PDB file of C-alpha atoms in Angstrom:
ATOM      1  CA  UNK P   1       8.934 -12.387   0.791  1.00 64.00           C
ATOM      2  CA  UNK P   2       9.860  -9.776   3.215  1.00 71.00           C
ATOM      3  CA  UNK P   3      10.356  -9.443   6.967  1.00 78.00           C
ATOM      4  CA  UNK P   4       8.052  -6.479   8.335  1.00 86.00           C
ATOM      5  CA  UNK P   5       9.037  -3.933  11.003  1.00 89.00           C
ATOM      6  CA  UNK P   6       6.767  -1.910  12.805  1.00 92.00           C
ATOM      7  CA  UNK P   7       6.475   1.424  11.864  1.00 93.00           C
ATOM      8  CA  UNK P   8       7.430   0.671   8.280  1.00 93.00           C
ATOM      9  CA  UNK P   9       5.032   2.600   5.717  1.00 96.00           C
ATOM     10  CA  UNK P  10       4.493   0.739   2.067  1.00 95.00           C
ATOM     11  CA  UNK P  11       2.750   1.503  -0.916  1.00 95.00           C
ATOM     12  CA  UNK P  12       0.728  -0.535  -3.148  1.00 95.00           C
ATOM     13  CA  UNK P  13       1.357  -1.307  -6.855  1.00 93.00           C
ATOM     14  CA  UNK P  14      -1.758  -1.160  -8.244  1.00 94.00           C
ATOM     15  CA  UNK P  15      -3.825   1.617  -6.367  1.00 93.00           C
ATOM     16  CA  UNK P  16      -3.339   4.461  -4.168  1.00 93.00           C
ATOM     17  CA  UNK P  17      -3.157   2.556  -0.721  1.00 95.00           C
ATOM     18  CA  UNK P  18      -0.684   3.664   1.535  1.00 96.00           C
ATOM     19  CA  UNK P  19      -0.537   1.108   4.910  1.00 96.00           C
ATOM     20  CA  UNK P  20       1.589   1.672   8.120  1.00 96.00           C
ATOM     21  CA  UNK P  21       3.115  -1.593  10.100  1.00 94.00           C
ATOM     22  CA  UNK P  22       1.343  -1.198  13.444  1.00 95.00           C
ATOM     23  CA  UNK P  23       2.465  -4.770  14.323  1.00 92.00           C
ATOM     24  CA  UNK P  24       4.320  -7.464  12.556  1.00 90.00           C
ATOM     25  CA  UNK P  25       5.456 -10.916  13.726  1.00 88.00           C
ATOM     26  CA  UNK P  26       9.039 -11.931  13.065  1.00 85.00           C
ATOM     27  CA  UNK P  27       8.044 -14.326   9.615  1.00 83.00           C
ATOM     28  CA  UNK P  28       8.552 -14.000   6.212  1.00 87.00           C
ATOM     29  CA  UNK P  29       5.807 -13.016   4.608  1.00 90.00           C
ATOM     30  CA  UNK P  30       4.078 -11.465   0.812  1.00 91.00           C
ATOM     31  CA  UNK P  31       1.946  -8.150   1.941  1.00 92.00           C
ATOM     32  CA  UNK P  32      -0.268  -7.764  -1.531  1.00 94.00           C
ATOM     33  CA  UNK P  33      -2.776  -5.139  -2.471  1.00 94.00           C
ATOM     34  CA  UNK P  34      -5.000  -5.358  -4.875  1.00 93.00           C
ATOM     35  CA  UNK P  35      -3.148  -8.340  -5.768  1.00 92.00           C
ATOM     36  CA  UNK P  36       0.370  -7.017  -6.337  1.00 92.00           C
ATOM     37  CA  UNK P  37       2.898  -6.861  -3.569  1.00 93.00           C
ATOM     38  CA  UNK P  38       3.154  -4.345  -1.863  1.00 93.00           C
ATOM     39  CA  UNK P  39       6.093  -1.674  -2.392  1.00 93.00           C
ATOM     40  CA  UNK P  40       8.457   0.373  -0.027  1.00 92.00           C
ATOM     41  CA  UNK P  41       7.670   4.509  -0.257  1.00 92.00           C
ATOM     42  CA  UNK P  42      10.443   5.071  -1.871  1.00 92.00           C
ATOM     43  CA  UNK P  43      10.233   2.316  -4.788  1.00 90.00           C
ATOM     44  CA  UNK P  44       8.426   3.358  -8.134  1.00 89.00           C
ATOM     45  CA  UNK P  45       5.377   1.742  -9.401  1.00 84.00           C
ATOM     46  CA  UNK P  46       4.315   0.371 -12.701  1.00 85.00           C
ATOM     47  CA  UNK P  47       2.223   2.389 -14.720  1.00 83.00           C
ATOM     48  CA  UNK P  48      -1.163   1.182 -16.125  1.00 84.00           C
ATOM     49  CA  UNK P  49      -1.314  -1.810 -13.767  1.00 86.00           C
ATOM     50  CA  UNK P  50      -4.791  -2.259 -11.828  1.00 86.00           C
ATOM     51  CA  UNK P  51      -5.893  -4.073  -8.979  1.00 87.00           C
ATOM     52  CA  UNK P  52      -7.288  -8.126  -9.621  1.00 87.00           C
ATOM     53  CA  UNK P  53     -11.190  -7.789  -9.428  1.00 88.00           C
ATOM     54  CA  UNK P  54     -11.657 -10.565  -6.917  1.00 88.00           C
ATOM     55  CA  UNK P  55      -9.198  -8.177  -4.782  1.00 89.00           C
ATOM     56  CA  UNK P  56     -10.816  -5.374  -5.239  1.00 90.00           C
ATOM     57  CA  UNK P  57     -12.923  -4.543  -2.243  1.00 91.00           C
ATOM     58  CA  UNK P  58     -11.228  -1.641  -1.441  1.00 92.00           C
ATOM     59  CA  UNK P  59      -9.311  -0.173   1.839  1.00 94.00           C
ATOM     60  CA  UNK P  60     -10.343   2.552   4.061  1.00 95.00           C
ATOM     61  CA  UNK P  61      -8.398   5.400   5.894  1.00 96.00           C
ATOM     62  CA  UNK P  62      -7.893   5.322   9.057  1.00 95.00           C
ATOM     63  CA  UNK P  63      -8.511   1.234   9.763  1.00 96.00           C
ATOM     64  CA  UNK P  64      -6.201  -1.277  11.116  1.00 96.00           C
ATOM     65  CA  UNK P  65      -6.772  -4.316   9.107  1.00 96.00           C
ATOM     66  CA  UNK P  66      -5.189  -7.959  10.601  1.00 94.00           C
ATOM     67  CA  UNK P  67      -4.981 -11.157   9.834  1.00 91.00           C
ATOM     68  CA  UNK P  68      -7.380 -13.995  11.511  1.00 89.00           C
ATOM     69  CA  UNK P  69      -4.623 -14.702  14.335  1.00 88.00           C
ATOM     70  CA  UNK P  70      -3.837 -11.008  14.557  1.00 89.00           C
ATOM     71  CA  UNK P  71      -0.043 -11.517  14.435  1.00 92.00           C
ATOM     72  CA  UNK P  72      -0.218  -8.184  11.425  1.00 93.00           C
ATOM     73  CA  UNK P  73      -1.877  -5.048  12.314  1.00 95.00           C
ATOM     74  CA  UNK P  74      -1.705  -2.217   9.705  1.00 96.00           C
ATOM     75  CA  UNK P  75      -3.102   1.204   9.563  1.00 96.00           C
ATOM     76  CA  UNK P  76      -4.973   2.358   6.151  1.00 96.00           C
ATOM     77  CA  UNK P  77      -2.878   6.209   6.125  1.00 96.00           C
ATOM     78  CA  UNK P  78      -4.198   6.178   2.776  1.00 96.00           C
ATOM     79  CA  UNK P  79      -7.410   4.338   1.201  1.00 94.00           C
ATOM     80  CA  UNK P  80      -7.397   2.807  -2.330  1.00 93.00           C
ATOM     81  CA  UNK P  81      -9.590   0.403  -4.314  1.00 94.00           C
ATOM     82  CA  UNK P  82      -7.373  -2.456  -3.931  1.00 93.00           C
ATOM     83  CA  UNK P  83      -7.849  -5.261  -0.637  1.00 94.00           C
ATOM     84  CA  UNK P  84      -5.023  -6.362   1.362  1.00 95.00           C
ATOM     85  CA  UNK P  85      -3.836  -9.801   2.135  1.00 94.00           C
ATOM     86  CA  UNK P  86      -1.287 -11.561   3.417  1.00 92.00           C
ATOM     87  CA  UNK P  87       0.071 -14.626   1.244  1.00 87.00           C
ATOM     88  CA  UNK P  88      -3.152 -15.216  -0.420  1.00 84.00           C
ATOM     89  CA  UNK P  89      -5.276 -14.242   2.807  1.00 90.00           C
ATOM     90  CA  UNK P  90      -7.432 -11.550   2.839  1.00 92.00           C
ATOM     91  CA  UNK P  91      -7.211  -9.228   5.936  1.00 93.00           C
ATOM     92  CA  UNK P  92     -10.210  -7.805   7.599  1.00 94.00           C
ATOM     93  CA  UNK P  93     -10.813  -4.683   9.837  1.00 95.00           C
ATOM     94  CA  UNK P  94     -10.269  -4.861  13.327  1.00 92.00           C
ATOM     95  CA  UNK P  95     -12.933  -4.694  15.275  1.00 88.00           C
ATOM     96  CA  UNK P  96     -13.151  -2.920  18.864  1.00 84.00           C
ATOM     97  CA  UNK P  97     -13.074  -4.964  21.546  1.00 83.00           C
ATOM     98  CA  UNK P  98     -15.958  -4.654  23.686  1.00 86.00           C
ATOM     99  CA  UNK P  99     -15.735  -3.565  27.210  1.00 87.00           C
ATOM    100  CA  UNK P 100     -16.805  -5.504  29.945  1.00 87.00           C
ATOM    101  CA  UNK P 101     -19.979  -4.779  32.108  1.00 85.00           C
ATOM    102  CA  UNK P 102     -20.002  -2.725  35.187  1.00 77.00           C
ATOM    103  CA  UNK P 103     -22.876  -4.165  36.410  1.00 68.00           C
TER     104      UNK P 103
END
């Protein structure tokens, strides 16, 4: 369990996903990929390990994924084949809002 600060850049365990903290409530919380929590840049990973294959949907540069009440927005800076989630939740990709009418 870790507290996340915005800005913060991790690493996962088990693939090459690389996420940025775009915004993070103030809770204690497991980031996973793949399956595996997720590590800081600067920590070493295990070799040989893989992501779960129920977990294994993939991430995608460039895309903020959240979680349902959007209290966790990260940015993909590097995709992988391993999904995030957040204590057992998977995230999904943010969607754009749409904009209203002008009409």
């Amino acid at each position: 369990m870790a507290t996340l600060k915005a800005g913060s850049r991790l690493k996962s365990a088990v693939c090459d996903t690389e996420v940025m903290v775009v915004r993070a409530a103030a809770d204690d919380i497991r980031l996973e990929c793949g399956g595996a929590e997720m590590l800081a840049m600067t920590a070493e990973k295990s070799a040989g390990l893989a992501p779960e294959a129920a977990l294994a949907q993939g991430t995608l540069v460039g895309k903020r994924y959240t979680d349902e009440a959007e209290r966790f927005e990260f940015l993909c800076t590097k995709g992988g084949k391993g999904s995030l989630s957040i204590d057992g939740g998977e995230l999904v990709v943010k969607q754009a809002k749409a904009l209203p009418s002008s009409d």
